[in-house]
mmCIF file of N, CA, C and O and ligand atoms in Angstrom:
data_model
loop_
_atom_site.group_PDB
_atom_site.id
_atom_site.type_symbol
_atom_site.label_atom_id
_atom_site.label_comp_id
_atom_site.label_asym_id
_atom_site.label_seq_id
_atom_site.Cartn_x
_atom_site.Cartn_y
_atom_site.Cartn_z
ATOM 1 N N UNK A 1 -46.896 -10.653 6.097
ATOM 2 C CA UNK A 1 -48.140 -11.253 6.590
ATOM 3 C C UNK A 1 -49.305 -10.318 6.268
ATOM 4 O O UNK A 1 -49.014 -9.297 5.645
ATOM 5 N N UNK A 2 -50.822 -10.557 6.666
ATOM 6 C CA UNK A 2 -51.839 -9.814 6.198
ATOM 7 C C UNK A 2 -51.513 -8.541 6.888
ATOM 8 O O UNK A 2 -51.305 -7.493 6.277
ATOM 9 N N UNK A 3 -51.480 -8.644 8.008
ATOM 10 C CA UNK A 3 -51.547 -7.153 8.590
ATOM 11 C C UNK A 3 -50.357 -6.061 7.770
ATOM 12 O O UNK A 3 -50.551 -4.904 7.398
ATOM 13 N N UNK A 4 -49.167 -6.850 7.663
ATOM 14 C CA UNK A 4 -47.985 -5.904 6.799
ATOM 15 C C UNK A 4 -48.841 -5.466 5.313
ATOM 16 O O UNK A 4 -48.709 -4.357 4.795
ATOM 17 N N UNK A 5 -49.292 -6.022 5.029
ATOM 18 C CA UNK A 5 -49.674 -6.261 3.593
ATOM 19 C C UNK A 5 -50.799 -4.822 3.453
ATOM 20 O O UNK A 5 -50.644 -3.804 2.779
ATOM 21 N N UNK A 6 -51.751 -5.148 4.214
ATOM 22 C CA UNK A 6 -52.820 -4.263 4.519
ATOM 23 C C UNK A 6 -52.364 -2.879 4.696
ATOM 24 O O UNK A 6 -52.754 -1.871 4.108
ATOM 25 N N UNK A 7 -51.091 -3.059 5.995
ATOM 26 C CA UNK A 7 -50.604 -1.132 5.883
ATOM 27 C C UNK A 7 -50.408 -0.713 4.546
ATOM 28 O O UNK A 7 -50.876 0.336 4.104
ATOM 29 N N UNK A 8 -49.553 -1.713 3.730
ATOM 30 C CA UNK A 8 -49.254 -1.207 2.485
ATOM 31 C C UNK A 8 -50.442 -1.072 1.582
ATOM 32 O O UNK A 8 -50.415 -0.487 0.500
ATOM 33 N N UNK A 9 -51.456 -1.641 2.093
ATOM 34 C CA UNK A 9 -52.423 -0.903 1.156
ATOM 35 C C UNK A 9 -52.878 0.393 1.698
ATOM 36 O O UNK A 9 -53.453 1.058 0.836
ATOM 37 N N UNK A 10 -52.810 0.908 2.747
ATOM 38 C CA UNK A 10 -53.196 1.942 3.203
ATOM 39 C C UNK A 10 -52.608 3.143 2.845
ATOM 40 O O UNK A 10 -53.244 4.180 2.655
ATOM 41 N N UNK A 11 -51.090 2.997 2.723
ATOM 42 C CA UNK A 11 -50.129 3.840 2.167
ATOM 43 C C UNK A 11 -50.259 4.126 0.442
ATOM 44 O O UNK A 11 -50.385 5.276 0.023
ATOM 45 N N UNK A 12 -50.211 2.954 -0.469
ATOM 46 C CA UNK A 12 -50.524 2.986 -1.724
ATOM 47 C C UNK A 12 -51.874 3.833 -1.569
ATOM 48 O O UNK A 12 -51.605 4.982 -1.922
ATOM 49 N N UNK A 13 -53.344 3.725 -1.149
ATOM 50 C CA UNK A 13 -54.821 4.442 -1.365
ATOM 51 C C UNK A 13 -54.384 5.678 -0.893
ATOM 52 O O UNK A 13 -54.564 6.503 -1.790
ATOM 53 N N UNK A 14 -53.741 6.350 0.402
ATOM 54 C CA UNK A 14 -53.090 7.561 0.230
ATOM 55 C C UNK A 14 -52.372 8.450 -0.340
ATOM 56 O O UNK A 14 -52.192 9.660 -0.206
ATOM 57 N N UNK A 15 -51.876 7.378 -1.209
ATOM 58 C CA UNK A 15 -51.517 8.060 -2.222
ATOM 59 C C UNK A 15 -51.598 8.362 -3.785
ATOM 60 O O UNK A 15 -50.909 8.981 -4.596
ATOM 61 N N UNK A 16 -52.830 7.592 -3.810
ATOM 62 C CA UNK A 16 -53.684 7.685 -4.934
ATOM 63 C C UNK A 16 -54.516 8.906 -4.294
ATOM 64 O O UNK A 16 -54.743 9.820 -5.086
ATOM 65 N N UNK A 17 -54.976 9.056 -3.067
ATOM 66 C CA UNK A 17 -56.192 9.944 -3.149
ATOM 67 C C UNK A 17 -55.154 11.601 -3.572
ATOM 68 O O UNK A 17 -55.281 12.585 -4.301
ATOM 69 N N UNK A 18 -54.287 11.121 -2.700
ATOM 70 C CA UNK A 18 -53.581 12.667 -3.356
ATOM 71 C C UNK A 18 -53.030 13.145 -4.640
ATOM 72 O O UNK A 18 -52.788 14.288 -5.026
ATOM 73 N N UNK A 19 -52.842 11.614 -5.396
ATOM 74 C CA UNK A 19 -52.472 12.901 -6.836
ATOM 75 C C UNK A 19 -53.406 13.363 -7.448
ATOM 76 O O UNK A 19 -54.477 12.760 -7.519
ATOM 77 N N UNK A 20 -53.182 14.606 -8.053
ATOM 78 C CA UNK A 20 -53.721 15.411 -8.775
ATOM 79 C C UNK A 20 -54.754 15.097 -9.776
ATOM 80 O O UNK A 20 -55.810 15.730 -9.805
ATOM 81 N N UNK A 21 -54.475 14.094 -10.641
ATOM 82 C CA UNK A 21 -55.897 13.329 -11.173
ATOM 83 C C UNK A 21 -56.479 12.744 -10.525
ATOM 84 O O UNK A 21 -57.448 12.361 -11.181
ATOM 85 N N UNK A 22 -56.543 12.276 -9.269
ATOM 86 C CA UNK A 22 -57.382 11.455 -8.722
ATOM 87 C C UNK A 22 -59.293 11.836 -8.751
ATOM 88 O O UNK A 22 -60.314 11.147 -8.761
ATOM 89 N N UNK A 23 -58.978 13.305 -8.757
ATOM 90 C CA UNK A 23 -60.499 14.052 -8.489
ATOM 91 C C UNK A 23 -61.390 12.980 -9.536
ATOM 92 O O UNK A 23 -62.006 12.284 -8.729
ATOM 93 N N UNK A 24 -61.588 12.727 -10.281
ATOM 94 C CA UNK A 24 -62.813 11.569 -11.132
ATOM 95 C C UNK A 24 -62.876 10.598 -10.102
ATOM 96 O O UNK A 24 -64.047 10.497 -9.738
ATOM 97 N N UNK A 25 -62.007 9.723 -9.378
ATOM 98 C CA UNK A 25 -62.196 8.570 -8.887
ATOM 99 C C UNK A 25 -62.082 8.958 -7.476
ATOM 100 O O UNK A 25 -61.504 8.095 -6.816
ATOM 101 N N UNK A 26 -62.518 10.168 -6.695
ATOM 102 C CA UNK A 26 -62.032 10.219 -5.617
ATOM 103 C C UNK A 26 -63.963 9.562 -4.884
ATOM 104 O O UNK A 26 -64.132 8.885 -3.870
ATOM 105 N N UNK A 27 -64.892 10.002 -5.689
ATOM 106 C CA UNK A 27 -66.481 9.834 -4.928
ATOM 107 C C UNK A 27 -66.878 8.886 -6.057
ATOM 108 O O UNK A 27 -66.275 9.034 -7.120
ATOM 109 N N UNK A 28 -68.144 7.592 -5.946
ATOM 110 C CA UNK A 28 -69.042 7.267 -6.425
ATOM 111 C C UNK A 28 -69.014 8.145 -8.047
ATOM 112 O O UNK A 28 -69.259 9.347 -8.141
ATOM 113 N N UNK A 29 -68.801 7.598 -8.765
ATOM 114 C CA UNK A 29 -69.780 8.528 -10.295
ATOM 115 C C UNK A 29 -71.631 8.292 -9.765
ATOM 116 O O UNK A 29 -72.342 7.416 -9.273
ATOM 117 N N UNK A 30 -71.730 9.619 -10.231
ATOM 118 C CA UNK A 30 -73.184 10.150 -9.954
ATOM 119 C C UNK A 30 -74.099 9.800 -11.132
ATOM 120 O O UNK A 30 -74.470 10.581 -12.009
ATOM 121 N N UNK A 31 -74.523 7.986 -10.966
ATOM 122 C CA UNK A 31 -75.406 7.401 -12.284
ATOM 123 C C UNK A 31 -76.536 8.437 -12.941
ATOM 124 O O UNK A 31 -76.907 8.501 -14.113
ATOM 125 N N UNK A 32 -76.955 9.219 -11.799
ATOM 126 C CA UNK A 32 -78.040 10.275 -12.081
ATOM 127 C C UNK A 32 -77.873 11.344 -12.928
ATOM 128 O O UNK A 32 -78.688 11.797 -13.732
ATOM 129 N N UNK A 33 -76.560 11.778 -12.647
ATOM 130 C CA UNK A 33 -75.699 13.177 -13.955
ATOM 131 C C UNK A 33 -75.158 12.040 -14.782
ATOM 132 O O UNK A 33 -75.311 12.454 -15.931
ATOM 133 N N UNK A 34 -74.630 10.881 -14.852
ATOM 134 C CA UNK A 34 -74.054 10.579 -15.632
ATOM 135 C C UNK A 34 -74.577 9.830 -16.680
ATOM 136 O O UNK A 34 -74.059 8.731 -16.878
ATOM 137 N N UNK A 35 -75.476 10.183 -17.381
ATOM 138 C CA UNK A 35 -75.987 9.342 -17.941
ATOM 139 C C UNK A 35 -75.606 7.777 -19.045
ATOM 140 O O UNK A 35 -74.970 7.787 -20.098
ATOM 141 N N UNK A 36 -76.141 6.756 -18.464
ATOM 142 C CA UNK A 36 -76.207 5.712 -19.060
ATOM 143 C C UNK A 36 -74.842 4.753 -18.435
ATOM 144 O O UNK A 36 -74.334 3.706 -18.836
ATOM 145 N N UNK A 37 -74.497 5.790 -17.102
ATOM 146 C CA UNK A 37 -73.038 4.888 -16.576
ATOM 147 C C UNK A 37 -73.561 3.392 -15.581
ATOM 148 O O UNK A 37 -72.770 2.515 -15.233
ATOM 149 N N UNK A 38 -75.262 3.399 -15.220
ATOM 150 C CA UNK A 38 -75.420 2.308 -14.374
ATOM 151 C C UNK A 38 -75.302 0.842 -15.290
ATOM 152 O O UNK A 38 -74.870 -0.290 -15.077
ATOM 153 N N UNK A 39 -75.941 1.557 -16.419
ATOM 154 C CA UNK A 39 -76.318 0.652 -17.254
ATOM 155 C C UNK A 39 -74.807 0.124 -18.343
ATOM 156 O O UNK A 39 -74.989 -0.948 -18.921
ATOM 157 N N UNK A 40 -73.795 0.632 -18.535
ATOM 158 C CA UNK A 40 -72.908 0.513 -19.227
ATOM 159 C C UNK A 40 -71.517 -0.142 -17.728
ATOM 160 O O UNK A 40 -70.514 -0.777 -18.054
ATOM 161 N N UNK A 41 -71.735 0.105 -16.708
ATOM 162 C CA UNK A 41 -70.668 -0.494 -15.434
ATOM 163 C C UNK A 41 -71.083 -1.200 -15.308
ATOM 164 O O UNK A 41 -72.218 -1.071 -15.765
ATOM 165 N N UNK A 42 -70.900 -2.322 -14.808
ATOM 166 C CA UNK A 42 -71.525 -3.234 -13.716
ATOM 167 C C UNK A 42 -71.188 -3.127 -12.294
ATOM 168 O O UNK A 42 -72.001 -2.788 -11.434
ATOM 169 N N UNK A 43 -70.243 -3.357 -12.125
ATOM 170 C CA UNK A 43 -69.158 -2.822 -10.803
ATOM 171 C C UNK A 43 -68.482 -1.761 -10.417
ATOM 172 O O UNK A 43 -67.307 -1.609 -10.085
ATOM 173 N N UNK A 44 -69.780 -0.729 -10.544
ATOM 174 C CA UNK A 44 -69.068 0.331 -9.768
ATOM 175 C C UNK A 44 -68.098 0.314 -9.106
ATOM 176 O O UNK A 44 -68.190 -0.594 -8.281
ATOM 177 N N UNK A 45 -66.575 1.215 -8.974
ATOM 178 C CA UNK A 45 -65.898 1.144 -7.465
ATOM 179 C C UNK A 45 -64.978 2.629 -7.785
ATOM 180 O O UNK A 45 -64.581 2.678 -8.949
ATOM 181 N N UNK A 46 -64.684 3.549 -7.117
ATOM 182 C CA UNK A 46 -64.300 4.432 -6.383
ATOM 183 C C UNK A 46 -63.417 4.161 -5.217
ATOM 184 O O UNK A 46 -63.471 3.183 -4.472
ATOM 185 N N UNK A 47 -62.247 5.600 -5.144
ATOM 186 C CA UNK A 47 -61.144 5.930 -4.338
ATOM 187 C C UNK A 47 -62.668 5.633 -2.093
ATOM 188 O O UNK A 47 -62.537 5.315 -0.911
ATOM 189 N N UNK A 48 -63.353 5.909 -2.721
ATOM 190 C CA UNK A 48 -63.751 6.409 -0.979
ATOM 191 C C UNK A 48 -64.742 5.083 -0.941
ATOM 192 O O UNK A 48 -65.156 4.890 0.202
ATOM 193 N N UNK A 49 -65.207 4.153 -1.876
ATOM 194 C CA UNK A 49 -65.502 2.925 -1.612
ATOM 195 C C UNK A 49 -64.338 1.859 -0.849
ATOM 196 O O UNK A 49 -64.439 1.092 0.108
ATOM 197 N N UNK A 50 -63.262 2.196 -1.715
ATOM 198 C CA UNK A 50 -61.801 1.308 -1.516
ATOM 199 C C UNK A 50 -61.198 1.682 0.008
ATOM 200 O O UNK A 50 -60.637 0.849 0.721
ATOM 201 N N UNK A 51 -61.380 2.859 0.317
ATOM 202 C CA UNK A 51 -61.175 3.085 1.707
ATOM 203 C C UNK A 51 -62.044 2.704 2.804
ATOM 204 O O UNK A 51 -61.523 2.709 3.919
ATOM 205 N N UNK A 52 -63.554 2.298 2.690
ATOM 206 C CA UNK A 52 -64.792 1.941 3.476
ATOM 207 C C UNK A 52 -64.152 0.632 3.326
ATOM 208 O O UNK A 52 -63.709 0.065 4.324
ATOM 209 N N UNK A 53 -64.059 0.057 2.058
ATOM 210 C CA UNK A 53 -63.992 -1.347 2.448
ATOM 211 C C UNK A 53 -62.438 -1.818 3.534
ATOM 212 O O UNK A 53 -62.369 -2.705 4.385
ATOM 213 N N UNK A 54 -61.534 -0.999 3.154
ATOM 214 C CA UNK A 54 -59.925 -1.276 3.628
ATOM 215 C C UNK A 54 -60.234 -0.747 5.451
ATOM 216 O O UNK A 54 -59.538 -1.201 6.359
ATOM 217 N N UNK A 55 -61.162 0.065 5.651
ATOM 218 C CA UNK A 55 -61.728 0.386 7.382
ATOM 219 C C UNK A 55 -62.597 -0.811 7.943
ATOM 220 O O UNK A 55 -62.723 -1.172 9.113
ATOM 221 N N UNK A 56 -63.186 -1.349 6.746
ATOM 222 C CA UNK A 56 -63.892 -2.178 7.121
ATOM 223 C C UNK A 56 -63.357 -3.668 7.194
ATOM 224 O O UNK A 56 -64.046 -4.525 7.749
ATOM 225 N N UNK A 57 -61.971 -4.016 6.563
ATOM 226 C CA UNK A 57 -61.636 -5.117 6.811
ATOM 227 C C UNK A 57 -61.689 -5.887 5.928
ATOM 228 O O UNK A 57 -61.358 -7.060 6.103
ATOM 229 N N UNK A 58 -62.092 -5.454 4.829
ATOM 230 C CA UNK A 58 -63.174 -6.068 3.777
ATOM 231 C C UNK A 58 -62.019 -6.957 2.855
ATOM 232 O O UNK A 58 -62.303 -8.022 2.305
ATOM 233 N N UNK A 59 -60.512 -6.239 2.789
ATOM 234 C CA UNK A 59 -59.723 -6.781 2.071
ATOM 235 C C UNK A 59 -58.444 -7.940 2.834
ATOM 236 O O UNK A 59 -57.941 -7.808 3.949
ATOM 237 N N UNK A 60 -58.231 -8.784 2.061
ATOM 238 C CA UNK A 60 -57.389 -9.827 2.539
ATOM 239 C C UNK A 60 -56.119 -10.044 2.191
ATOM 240 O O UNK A 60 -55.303 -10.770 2.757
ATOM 241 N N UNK A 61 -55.951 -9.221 0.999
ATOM 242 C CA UNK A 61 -54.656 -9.259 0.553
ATOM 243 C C UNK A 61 -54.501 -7.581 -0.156
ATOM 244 O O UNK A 61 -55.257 -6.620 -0.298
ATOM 245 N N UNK A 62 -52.935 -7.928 -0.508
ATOM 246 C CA UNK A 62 -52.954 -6.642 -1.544
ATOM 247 C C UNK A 62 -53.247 -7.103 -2.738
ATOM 248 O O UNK A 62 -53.070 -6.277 -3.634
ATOM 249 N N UNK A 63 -53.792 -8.559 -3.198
ATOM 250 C CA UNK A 63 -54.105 -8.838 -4.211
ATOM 251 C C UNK A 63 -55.718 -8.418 -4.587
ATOM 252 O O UNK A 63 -55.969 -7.759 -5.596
ATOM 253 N N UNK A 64 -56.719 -8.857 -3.698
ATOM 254 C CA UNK A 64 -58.309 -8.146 -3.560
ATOM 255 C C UNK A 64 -57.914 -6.695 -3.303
ATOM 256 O O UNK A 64 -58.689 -5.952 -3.906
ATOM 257 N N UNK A 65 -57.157 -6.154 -2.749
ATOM 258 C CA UNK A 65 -57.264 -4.321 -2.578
ATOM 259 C C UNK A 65 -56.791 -4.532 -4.172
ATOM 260 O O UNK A 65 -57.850 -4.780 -4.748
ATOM 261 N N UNK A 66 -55.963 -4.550 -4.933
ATOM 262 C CA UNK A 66 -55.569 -4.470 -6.199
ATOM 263 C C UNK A 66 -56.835 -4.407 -7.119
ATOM 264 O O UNK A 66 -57.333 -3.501 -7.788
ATOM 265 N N UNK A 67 -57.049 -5.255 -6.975
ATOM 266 C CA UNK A 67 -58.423 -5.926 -8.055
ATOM 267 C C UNK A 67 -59.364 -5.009 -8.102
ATOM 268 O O UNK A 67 -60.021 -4.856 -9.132
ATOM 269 N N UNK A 68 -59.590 -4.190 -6.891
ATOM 270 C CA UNK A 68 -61.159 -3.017 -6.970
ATOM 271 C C UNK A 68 -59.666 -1.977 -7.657
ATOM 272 O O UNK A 68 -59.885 -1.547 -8.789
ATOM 273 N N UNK A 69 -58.428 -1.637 -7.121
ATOM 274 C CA UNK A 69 -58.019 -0.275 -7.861
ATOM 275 C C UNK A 69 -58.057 -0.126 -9.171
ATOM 276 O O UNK A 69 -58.234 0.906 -9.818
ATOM 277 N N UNK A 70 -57.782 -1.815 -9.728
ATOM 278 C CA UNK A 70 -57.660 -1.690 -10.937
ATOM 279 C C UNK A 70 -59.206 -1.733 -11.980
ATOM 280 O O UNK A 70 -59.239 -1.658 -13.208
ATOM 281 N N UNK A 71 -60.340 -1.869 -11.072
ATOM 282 C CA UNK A 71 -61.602 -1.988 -10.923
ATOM 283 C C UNK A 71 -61.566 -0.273 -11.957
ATOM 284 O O UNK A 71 -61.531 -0.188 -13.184
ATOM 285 N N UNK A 72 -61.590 0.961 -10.881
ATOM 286 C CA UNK A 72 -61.346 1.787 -11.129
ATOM 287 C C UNK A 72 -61.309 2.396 -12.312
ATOM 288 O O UNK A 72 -62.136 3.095 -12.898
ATOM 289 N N UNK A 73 -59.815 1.895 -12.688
ATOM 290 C CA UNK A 73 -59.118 2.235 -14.024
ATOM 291 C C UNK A 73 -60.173 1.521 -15.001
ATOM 292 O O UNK A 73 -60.865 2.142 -15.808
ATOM 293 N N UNK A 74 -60.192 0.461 -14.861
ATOM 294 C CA UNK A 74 -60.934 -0.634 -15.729
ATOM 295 C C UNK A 74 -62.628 0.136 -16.407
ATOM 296 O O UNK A 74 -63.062 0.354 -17.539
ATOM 297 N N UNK A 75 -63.037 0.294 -15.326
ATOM 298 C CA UNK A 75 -64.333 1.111 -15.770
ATOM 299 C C UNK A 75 -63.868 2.216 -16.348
ATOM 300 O O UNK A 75 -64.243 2.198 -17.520
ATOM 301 N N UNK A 76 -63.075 3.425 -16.057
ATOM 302 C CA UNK A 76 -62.925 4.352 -16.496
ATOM 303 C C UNK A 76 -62.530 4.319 -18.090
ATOM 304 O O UNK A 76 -62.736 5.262 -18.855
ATOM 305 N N UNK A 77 -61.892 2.994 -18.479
ATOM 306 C CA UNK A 77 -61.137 3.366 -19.577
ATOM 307 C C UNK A 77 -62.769 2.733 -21.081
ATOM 308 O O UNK A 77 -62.835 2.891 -22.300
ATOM 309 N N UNK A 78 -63.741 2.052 -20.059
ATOM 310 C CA UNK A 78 -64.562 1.744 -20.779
ATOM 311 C C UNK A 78 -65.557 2.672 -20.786
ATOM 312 O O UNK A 78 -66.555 2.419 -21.462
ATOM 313 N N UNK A 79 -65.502 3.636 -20.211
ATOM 314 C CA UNK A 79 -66.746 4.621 -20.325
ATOM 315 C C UNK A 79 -66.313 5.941 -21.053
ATOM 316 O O UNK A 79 -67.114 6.675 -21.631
ATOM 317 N N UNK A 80 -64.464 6.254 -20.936
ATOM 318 C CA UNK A 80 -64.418 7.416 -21.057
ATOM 319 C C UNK A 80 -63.538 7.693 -22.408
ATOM 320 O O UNK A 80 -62.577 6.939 -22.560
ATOM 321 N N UNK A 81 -63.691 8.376 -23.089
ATOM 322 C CA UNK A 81 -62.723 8.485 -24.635
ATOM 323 C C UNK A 81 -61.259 8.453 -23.737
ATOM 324 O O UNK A 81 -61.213 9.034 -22.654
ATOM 325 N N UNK A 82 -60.172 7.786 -24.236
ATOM 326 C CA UNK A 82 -58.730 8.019 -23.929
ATOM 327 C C UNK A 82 -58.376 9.370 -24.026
ATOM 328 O O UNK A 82 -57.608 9.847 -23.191
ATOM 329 N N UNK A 83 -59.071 10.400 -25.407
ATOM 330 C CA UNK A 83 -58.595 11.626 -25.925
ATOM 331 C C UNK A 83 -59.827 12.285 -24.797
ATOM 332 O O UNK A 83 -60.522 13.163 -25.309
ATOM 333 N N UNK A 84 -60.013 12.082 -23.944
ATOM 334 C CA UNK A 84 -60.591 13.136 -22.940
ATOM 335 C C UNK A 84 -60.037 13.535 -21.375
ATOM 336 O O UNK A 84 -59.088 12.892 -20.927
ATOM 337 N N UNK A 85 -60.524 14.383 -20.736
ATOM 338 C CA UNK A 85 -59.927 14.274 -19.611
ATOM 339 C C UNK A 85 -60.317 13.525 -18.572
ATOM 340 O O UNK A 85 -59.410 13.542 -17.739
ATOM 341 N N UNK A 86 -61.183 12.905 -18.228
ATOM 342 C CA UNK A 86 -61.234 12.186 -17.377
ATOM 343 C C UNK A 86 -60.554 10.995 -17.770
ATOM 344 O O UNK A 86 -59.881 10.395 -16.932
ATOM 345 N N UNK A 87 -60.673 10.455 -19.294
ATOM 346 C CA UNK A 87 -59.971 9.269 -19.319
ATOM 347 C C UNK A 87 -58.252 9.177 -19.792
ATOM 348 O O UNK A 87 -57.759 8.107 -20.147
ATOM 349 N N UNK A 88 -57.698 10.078 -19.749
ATOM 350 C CA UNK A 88 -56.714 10.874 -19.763
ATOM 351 C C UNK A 88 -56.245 10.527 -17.975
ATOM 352 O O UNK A 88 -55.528 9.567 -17.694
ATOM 353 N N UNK A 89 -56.598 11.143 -17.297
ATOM 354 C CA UNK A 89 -56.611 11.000 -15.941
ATOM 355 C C UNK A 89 -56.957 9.525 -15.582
ATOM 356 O O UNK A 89 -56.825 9.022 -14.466
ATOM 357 N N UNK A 90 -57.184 9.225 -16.133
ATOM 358 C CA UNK A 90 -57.275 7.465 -15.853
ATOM 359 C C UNK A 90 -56.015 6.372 -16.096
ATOM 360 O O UNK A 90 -55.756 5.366 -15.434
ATOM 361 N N UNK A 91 -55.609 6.691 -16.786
ATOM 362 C CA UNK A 91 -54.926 6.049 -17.562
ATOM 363 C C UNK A 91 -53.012 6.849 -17.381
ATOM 364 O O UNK A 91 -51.908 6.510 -17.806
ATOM 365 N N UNK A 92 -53.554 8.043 -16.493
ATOM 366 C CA UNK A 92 -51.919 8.544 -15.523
ATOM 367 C C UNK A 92 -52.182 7.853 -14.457
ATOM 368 O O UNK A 92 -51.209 7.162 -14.158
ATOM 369 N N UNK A 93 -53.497 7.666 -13.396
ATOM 370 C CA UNK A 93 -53.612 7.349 -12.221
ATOM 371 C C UNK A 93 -52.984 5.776 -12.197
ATOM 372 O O UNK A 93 -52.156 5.352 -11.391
ATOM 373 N N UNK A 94 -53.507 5.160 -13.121
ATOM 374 C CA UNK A 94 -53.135 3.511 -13.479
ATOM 375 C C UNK A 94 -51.705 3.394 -13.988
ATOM 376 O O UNK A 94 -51.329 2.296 -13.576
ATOM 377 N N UNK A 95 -50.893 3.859 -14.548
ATOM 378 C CA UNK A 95 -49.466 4.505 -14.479
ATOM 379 C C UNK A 95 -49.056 4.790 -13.238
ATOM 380 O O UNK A 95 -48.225 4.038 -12.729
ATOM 381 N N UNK A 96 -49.507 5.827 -12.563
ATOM 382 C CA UNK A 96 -48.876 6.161 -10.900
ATOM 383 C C UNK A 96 -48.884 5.002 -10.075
ATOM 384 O O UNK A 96 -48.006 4.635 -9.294
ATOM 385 N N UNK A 97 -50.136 4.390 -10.376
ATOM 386 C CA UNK A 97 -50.491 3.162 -9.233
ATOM 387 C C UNK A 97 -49.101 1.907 -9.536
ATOM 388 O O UNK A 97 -48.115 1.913 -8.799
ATOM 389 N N UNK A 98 -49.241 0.881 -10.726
ATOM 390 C CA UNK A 98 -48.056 0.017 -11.628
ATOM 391 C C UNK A 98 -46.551 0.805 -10.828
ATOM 392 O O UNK A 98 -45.741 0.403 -9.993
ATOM 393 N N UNK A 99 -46.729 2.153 -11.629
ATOM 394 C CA UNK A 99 -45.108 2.401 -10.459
ATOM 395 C C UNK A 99 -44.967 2.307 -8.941
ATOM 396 O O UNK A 99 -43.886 1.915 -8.501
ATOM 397 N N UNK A 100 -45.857 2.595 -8.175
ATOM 398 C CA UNK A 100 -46.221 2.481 -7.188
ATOM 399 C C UNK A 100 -45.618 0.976 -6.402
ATOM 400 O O UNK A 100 -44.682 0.827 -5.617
ATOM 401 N N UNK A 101 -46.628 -0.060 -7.008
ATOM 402 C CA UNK A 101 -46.331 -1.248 -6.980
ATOM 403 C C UNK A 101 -44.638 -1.788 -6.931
ATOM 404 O O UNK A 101 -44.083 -2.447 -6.052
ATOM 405 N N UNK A 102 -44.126 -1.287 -8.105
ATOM 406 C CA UNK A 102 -43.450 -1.573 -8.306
ATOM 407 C C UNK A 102 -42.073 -0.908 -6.958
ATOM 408 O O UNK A 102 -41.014 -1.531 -6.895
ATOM 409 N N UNK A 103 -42.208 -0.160 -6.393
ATOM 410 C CA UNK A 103 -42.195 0.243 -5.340
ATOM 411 C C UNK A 103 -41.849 -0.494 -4.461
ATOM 412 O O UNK A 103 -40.692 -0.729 -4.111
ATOM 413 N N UNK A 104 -43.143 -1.055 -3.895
ATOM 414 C CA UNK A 104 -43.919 -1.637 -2.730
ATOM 415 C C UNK A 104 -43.439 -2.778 -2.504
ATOM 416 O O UNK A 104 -42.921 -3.216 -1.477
ATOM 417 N N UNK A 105 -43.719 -3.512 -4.009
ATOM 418 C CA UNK A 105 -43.200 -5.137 -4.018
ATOM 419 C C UNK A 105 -42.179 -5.504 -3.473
ATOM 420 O O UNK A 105 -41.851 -6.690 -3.511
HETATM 421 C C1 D9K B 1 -64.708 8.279 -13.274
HETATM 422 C C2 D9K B 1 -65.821 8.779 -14.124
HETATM 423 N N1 D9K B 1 -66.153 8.069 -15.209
HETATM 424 C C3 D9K B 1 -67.152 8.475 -16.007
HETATM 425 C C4 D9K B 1 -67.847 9.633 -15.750
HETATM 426 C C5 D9K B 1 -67.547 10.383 -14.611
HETATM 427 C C6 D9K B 1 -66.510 9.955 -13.782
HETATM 428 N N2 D9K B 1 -66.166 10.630 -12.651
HETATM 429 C C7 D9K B 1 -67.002 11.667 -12.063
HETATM 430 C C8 D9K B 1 -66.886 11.632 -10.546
HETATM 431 C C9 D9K B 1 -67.628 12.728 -9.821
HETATM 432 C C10 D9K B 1 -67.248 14.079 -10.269
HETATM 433 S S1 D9K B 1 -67.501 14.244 -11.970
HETATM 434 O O1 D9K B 1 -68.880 13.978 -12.220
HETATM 435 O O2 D9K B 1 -66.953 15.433 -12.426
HETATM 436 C C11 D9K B 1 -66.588 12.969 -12.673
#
């Protein structure tokens, strides 16, 4: 049911915030240092957005919590070279998460 569903999203975002690549997606990207990221994202979303909204209720399934994680990855892999480290770290986190799932399900 929702409420089962929801812990499990709580458990999966805990454990995204803790692995080791997470640090890129853990705050907001900073449009101001980053140049040209407002204008090249549309939909910002971040590890500590995904948790405001999951306190806030905001999600209904693990299918909408899904959709912003993969939000995440999704932007990252369009802003950042694959051969770099942040997008390097993107593209393990989105790996950790899929196994994860696979987990959970
Ligand atoms: C996920 C991402 N995509 C593109 C550029 C930057 C980032 N992440 C930043 C988050 C804040 C710290 S940082 O500025 O070092 C890295």
């Amino acid at each position: 049911d929702d409420n089962s569903q929801l812990a499990v999203c709580r458990v999966l975002l805990a454990e995204l915030e803790a692995h080791k690549d997470a640090w890129p997606f853990l705050t907001p990207v900073n449009h101001k240092v980053i140049l040209g990221y407002r204008k090249v994202i549309k939909r910002p979303m971040d590890f500590s957005t995904i948790r405001r909204k999951l306190n806030n209720n905001l999600y209904f399934s693990l299918e909408t919590f899904m959709g912003d994680v993969n939000l995440v990855f999704d932007n990252c892999e369009k802003f950042n070279e694959d051969d770099s480290e942040i997008g390097r770290a993107g593209h393990n986190m989105r790996k950790f998460f899929d196994e994860l799932l696979q987990l959970k399900k």
